[in-house]
Short mmCIF file of C-alpha atoms in Angstrom, two decimals:
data_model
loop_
_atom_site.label_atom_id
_atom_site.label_comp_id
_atom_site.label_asym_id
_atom_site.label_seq_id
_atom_site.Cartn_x
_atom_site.Cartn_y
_atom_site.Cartn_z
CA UNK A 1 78.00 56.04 -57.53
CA UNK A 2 74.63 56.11 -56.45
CA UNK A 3 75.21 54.07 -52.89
CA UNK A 4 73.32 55.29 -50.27
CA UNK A 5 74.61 55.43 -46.27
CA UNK A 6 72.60 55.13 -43.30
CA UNK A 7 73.70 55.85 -39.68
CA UNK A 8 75.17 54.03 -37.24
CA UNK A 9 72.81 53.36 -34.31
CA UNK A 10 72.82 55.51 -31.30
CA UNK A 11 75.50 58.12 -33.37
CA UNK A 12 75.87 60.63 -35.18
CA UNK A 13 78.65 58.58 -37.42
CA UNK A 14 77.94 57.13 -40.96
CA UNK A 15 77.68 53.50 -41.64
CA UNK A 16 80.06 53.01 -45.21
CA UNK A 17 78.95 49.12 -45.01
CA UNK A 18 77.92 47.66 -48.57
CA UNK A 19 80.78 46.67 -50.24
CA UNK A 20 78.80 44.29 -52.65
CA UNK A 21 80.18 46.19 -55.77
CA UNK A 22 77.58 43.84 -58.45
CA UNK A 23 74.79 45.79 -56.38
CA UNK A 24 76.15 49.10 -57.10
CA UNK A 25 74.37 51.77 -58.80
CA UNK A 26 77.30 53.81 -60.95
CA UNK A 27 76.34 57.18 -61.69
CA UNK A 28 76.81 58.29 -64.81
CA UNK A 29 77.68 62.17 -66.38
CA UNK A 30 73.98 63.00 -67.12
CA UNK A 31 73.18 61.96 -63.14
CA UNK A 32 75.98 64.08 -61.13
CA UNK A 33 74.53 67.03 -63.78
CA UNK A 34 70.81 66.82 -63.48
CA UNK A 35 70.90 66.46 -59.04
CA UNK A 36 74.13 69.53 -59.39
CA UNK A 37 71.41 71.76 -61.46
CA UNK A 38 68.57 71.24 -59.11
CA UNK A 39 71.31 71.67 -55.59
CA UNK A 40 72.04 74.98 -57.61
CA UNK A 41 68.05 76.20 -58.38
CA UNK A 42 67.49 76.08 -55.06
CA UNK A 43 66.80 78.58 -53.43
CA UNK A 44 67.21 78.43 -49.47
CA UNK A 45 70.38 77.20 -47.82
CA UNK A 46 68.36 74.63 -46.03
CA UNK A 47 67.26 73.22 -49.51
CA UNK A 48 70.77 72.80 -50.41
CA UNK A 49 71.78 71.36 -47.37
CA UNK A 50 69.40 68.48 -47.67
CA UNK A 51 70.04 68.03 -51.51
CA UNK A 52 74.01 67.64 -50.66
CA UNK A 53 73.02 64.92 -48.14
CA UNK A 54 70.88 63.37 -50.22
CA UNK A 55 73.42 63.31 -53.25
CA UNK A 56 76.43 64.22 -52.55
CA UNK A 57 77.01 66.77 -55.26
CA UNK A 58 77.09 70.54 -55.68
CA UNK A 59 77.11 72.70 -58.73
CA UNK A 60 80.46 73.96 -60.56
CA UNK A 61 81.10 75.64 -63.12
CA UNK A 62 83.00 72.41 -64.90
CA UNK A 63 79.03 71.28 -65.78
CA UNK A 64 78.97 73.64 -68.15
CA UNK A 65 81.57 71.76 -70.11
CA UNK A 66 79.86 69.41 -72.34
CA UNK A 67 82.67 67.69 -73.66
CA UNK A 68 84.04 67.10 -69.76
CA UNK A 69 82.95 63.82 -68.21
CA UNK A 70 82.69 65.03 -64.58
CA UNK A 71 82.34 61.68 -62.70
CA UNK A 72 85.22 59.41 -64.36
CA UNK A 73 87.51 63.05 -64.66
CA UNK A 74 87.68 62.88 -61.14
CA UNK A 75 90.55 60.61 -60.28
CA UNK A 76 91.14 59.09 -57.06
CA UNK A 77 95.00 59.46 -55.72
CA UNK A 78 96.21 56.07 -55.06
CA UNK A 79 98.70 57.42 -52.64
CA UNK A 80 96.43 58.91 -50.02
CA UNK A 81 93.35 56.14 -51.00
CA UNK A 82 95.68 52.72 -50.25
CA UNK A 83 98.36 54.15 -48.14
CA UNK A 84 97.92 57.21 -46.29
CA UNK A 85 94.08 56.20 -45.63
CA UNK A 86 93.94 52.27 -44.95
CA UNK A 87 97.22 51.16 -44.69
CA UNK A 88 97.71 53.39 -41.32
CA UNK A 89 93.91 53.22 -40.72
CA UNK A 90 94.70 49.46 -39.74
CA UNK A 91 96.96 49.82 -38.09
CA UNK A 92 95.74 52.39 -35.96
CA UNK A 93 92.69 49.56 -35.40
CA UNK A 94 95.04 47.52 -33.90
CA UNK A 95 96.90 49.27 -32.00
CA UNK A 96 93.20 50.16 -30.43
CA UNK A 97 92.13 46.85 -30.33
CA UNK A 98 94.94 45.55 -28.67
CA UNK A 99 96.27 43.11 -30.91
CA UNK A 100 99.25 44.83 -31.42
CA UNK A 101 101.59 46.53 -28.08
CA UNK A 102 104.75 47.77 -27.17
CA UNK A 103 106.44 44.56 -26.55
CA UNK A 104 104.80 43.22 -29.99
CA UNK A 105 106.40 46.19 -31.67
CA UNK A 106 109.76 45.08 -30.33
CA UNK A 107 109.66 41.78 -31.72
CA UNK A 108 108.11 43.05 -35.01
CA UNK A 109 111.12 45.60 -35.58
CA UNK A 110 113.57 42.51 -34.69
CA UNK A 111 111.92 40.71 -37.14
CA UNK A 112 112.37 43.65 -40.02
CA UNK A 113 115.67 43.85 -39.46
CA UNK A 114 116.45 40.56 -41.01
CA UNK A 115 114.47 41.77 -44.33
CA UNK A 116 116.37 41.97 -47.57
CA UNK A 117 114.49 45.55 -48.50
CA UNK A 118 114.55 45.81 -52.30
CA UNK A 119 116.20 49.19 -53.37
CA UNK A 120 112.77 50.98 -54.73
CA UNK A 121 111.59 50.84 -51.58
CA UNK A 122 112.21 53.46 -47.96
CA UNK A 123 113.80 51.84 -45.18
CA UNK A 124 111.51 52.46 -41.92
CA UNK A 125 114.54 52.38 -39.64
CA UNK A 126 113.38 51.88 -36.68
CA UNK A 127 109.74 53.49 -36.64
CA UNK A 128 108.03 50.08 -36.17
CA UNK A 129 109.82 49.70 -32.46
CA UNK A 130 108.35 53.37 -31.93
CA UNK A 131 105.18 52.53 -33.27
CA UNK A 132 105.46 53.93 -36.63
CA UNK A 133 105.81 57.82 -35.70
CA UNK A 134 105.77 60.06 -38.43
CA UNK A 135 105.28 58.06 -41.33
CA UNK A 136 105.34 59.46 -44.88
CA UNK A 137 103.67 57.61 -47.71
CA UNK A 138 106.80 56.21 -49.09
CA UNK A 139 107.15 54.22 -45.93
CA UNK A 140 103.37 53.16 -45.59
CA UNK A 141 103.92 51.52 -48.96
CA UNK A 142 107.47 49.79 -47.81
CA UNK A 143 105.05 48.67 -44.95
CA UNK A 144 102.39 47.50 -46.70
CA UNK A 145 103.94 45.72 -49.55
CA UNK A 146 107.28 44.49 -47.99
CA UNK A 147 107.04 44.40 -44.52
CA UNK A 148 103.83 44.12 -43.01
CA UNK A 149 103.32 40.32 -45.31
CA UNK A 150 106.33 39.34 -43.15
CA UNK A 151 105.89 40.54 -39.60
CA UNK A 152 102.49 40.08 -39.19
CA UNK A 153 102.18 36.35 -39.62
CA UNK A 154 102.54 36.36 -36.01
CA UNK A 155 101.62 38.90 -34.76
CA UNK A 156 97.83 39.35 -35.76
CA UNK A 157 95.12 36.46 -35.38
CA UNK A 158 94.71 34.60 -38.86
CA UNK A 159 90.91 35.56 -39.97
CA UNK A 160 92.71 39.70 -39.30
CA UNK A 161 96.12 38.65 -41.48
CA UNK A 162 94.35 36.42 -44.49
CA UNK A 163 91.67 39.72 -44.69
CA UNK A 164 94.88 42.25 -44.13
CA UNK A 165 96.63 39.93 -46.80
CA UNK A 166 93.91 40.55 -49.40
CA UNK A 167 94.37 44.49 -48.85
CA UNK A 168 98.37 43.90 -49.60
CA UNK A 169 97.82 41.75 -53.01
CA UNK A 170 95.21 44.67 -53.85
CA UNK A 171 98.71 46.66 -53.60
CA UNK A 172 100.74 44.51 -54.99
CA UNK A 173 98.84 44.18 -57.93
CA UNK A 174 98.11 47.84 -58.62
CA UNK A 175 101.75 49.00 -58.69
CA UNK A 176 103.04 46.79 -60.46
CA UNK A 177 105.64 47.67 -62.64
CA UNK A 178 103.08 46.45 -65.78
CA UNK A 179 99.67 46.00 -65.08
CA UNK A 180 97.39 44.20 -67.18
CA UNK A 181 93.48 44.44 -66.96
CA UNK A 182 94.07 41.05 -65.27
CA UNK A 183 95.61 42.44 -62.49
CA UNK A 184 93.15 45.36 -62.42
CA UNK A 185 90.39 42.98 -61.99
CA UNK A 186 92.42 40.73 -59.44
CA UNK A 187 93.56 43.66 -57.74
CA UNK A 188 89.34 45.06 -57.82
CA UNK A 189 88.39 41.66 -56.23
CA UNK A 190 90.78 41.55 -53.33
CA UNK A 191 89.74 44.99 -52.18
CA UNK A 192 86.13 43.91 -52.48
CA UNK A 193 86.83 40.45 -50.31
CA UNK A 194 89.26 42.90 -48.15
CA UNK A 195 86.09 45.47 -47.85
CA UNK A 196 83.96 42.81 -46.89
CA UNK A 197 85.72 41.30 -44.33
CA UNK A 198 86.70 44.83 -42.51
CA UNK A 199 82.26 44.49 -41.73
CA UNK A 200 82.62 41.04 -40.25
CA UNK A 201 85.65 41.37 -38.50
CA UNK A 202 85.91 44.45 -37.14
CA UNK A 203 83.47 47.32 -35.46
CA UNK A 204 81.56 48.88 -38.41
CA UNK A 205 83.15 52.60 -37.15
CA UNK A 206 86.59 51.35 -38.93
CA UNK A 207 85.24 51.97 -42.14
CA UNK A 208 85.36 55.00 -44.16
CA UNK A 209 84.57 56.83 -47.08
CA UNK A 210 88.27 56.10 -48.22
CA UNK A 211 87.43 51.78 -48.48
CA UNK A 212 84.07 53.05 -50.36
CA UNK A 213 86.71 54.54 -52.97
CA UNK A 214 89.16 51.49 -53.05
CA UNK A 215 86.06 49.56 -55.30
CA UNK A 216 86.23 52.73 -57.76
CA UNK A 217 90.04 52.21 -58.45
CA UNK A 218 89.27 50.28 -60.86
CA UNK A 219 87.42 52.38 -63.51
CA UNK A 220 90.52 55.10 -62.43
CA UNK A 221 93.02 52.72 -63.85
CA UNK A 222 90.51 51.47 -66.89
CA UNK A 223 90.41 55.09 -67.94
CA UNK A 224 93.85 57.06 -67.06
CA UNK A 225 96.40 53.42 -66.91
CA UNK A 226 98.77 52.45 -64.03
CA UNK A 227 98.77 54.30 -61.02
CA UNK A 228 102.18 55.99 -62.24
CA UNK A 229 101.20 58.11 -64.09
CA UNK A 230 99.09 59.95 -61.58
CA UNK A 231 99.34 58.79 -57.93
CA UNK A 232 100.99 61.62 -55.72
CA UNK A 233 104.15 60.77 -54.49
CA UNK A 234 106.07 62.80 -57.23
CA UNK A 235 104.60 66.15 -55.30
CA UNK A 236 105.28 64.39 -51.67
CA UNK A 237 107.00 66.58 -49.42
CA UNK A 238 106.63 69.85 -51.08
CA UNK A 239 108.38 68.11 -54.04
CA UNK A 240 112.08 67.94 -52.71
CA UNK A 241 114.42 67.41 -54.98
CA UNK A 242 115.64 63.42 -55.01
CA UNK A 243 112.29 62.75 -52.59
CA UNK A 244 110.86 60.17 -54.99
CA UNK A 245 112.73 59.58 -58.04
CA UNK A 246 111.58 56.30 -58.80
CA UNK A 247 108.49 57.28 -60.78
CA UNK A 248 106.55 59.70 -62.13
CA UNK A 249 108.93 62.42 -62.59
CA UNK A 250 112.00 60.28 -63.59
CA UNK A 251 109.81 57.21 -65.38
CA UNK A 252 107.83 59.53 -67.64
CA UNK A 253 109.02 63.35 -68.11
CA UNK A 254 112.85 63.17 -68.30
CA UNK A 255 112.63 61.01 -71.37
CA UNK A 256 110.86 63.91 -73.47
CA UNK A 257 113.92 65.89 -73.84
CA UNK A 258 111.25 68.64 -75.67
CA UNK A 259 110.08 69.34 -72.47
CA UNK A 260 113.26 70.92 -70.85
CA UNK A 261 112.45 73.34 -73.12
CA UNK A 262 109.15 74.80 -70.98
CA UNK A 263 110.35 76.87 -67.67
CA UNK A 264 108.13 74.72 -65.39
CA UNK A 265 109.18 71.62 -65.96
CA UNK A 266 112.29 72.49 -64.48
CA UNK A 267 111.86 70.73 -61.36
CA UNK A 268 110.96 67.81 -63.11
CA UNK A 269 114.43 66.85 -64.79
CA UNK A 270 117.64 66.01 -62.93
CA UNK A 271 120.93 67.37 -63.87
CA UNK A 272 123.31 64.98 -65.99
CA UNK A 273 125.30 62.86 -63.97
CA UNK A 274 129.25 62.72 -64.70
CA UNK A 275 129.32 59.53 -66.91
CA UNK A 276 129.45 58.66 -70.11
CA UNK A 277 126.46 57.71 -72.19
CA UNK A 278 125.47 55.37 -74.69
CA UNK A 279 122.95 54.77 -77.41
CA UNK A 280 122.09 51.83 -79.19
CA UNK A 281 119.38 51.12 -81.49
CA UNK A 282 115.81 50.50 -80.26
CA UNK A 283 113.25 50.69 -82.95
CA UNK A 284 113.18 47.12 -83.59
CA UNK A 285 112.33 46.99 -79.88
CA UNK A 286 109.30 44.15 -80.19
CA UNK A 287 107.19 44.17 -76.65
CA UNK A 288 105.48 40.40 -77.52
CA UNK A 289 108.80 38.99 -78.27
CA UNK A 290 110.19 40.60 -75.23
CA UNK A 291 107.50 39.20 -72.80
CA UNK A 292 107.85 35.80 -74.69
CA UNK A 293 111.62 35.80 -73.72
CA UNK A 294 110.48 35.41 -70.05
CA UNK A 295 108.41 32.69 -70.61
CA UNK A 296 109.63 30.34 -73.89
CA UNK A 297 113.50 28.82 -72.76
CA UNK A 298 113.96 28.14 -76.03
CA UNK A 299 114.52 31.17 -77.23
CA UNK A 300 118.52 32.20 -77.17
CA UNK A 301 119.01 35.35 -75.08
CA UNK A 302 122.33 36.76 -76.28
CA UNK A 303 122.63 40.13 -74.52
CA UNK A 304 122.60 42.14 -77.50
CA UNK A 305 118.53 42.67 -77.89
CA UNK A 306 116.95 45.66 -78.46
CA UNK A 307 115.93 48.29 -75.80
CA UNK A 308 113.03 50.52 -75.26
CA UNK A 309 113.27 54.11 -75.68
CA UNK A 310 112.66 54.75 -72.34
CA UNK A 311 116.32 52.86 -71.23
CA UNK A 312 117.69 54.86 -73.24
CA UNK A 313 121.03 56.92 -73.54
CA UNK A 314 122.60 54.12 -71.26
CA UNK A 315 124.69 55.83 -68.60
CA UNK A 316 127.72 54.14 -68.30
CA UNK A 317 130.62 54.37 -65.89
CA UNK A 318 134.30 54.86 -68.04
CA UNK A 319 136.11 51.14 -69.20
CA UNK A 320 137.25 48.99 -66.38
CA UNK A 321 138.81 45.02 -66.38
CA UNK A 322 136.28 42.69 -65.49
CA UNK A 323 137.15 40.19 -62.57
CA UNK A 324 138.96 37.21 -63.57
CA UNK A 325 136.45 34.71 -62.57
CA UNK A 326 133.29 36.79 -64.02
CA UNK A 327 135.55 37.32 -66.99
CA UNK A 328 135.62 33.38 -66.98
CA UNK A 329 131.46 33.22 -66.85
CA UNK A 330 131.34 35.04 -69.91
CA UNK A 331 133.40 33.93 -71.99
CA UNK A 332 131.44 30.56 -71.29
CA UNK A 333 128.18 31.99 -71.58
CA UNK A 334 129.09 33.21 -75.28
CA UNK A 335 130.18 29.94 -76.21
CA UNK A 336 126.99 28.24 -75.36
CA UNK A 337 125.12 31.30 -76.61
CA UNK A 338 126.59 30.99 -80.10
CA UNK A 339 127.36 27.58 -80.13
CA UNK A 340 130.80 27.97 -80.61
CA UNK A 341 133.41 26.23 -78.62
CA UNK A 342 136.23 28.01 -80.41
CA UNK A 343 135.43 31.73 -79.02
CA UNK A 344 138.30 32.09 -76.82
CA UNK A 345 139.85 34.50 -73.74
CA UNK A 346 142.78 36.07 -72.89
CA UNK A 347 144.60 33.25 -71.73
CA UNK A 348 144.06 31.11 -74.65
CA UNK A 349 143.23 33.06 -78.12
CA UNK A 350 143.27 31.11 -80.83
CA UNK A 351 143.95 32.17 -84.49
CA UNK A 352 141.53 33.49 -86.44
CA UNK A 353 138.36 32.71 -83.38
CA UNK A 354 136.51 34.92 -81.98
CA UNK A 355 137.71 36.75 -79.03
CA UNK A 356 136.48 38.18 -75.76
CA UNK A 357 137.91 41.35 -74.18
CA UNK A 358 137.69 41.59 -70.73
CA UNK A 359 136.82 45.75 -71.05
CA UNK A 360 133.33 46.63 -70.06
CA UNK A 361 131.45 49.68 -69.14
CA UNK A 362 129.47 49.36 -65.71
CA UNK A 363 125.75 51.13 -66.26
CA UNK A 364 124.28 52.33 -62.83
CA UNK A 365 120.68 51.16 -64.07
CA UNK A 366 118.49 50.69 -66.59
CA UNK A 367 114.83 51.37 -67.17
CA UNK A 368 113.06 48.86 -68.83
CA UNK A 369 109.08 49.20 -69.03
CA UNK A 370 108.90 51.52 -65.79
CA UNK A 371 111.19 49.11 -63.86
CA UNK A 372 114.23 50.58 -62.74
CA UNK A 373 116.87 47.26 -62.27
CA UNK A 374 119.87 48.19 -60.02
CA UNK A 375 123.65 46.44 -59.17
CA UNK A 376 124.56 46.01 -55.53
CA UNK A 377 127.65 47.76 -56.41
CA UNK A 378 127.97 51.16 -56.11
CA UNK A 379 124.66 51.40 -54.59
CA UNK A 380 124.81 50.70 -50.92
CA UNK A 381 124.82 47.44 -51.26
CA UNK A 382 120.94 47.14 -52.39
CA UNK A 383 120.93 45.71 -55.85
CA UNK A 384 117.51 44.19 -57.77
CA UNK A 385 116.14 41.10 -57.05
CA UNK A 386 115.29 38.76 -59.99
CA UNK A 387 113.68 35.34 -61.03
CA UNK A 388 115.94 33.95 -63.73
CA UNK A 389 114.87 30.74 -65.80
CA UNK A 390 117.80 28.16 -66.75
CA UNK A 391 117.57 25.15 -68.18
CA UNK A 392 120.34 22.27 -66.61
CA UNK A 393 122.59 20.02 -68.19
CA UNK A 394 119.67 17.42 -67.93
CA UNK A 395 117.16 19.08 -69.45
CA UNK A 396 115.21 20.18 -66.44
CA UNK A 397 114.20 23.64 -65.54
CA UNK A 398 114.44 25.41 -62.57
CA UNK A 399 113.98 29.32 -61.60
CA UNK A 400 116.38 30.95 -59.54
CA UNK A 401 116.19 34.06 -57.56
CA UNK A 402 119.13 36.18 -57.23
CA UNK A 403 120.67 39.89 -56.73
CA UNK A 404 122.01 41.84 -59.74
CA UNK A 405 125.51 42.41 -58.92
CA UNK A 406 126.73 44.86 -61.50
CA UNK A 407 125.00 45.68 -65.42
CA UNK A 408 127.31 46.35 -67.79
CA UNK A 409 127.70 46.77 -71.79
CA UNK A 410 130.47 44.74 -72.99
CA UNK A 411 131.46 44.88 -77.04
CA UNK A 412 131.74 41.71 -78.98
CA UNK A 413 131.55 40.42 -82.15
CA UNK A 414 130.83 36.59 -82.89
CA UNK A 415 131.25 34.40 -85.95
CA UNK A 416 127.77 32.13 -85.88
CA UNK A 417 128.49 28.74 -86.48
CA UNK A 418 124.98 27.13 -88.21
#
């Protein structure tokens, strides 16, 4: 953009105050060209010093591409921008400040340890209690978005946690598994209040080019989508095998099989587990009914839906019994999801009625619109956490959180009664 920064007085430092985004000037393709061309006509190094000041832009060779928007081509790495830059920049603030010490660490890492850490997320052990040596950007982002919320509340004064709130529903709503321009926007204005209450609250030397960037985010996601699809934690630690599976390298590449076929994306596949795997339909996959399904309890969810392409082969573990008392669950559940009291068990099959086996296949996980959901079983005890609409026996509804104990594809095959 075309935002211009002063100095702070008495320094030497620059003052990156202004964070009312409707009185920003965005620069545009033909701008960052025209001031690049006249940094590169000039002709004494002094000349070009005070043109990069005054701009912010030298000449490269990428001008000459017409067809290459220079300005919104440049993308800004949510990684290093939200967690790497501010999330540790805070708390380095504090630290300074004072508002946060060694005995407040103590009783901030007994407080994490009673946190029910979802499984997509890095554990920080105990780096809190050492005052967060170390940290990699997997475990700024565990901080920001799961921990910090929690063991802050008492920790910092309330004007510091409501504005440190507003930087973690920024988060929250840019890495979502499915963002919608709504959450763009809502995630745009939380930085901004976030921004702006960084200048009130704190010494205007806290803030640095990196918040200037968090109010161009937005046009990032506008024009290249979720931050999955580009944010660096896929090349995080020299790209170790396993470091970050959970998203751009597993989410997106693996599923285009073609793509094994090309040398260097080697590194981005993972060898075939083991197990079995499954395919089942998908191309009558519909996304609008599948977001109505989460929302309309009138519609019958029967377990047998289509999936998207991208949960698909299903991996799945050989046949096993099902427990006697989940066996008992299901049978019910297909009863009232078919209406028909007559589909019977093991115990008590009745002629010519439908009947339920108690075989199923276990499936480690499945991938459904970039969300990986988990079991607890077979996976350290850290299974996904969902909010699950039922209606009761009286007609009320109520949402209930639980853990996912164990997916699994089970084979069945009704008779409808109408």
């Amino acid at each position: 953009c075309k935002h211009q920064f002063s100095r702070l007085a008495g320094t030497s430092s620059v003052d990156y105050s202004g964070f009312d985004f409707s009185k920003w000037l965005l620069r545009t393709k033909n701008d960052n060209r025209k001031d690049a061309e006249i940094w590169r006509n000039a002709t004494k190094p002094t000349e070009r010093q005070r043109l990069e000041v005054a701009h912010g832009v030298r000449w490269s060779e990428l001008h000459r591409l017409q067809y290459f928007d220079i300005v919104r081509c440049t993308i800004i790495d949510p990684m290093h921008n939200l967690f790497l830059g501010t999330a540790k920049r805070m708390l380095e603030r504090w630290v300074a400040d004072g508002l946060i010490d060694d005995k407040k660490l103590v009783a901030m890492q007994k407080a994490v340890e009673k946190v029910v850490l979802p499984p997509d997320y890095t554990s920080l052990g105990t780096k809190i209690a050492k005052g967060f040596p170390y940290m990699k950007a997997d475990e700024w982002k565990s901080w920001c978005l799961v921990y910090s919320p929690v063991v802050l509340r008492d920790v910092l004064p309330l004007p510091e946690f409501k504005n440190w709130i507003e930087f973690v529903n920024a988060c929250r709503y840019f890495t979502k598994p499915s963002v919608s321009e709504e959450d763009i926007e809502k995630g745009h204005k939380c930085l901004e209040e976030f921004c702006k209450g960084c200048e009130t609250l704190y010494d205007l030397d806290l803030l640095s080019p990196n918040m200037h960037l968090h109010l161009h985010l937005r046009q990032t996601m506008i024009d290249f989508g979720p931050v999955y699809g580009y944010w660096l934690f896929s090349f995080e630690r020299q790209f170790i095998e396993e470091s970050w599976k959970g998203d751009f390298v597993r989410r997106l590449l693996k599923p285009m099989h073609a793509l094994a076929c090309f040398e260097i994306f080697d590194k981005f596949t993972t060898n075939n587990n083991n197990t079995n795997t499954n395919t089942y339909l998908s191309h009558y996959f519909s996304i609008s009914e599948y977001l109505e399904a989460s929302q309309n309890l009138s519609m019958i969810i029967r377990g047998n839906e289509p999936l998207t392409l991208s949960a698909l082969p299903l991996k799945t573990r050989p046949l096993s019994f099902m427990p006697k008392h989940e066996y008992d669950c299901l049978v019910e559940y297909y009863q009232a999801a078919y209406k028909n009291p007559q589909i019977s068990g093991c115990k008590d099959v009745i002629d010519d009625s439908p009947f339920v086996n108690d075989w199923i296949e276990m499936v480690k996980s499945v991938d459904l619109l970039g969300q990986s959901y988990k079991g607890c079983i077979g996976t350290n005890g850290r299974g996904s956490y969902i909010q699950a609409y039922f209606t009761e026996r009286t007609g009320s509804e109520h949402a209930y959180v639980g853990e996912i104990q164990y997916l699994f594809v089970h084979n069945f095959r009704p008779t409808v009664l109408l």
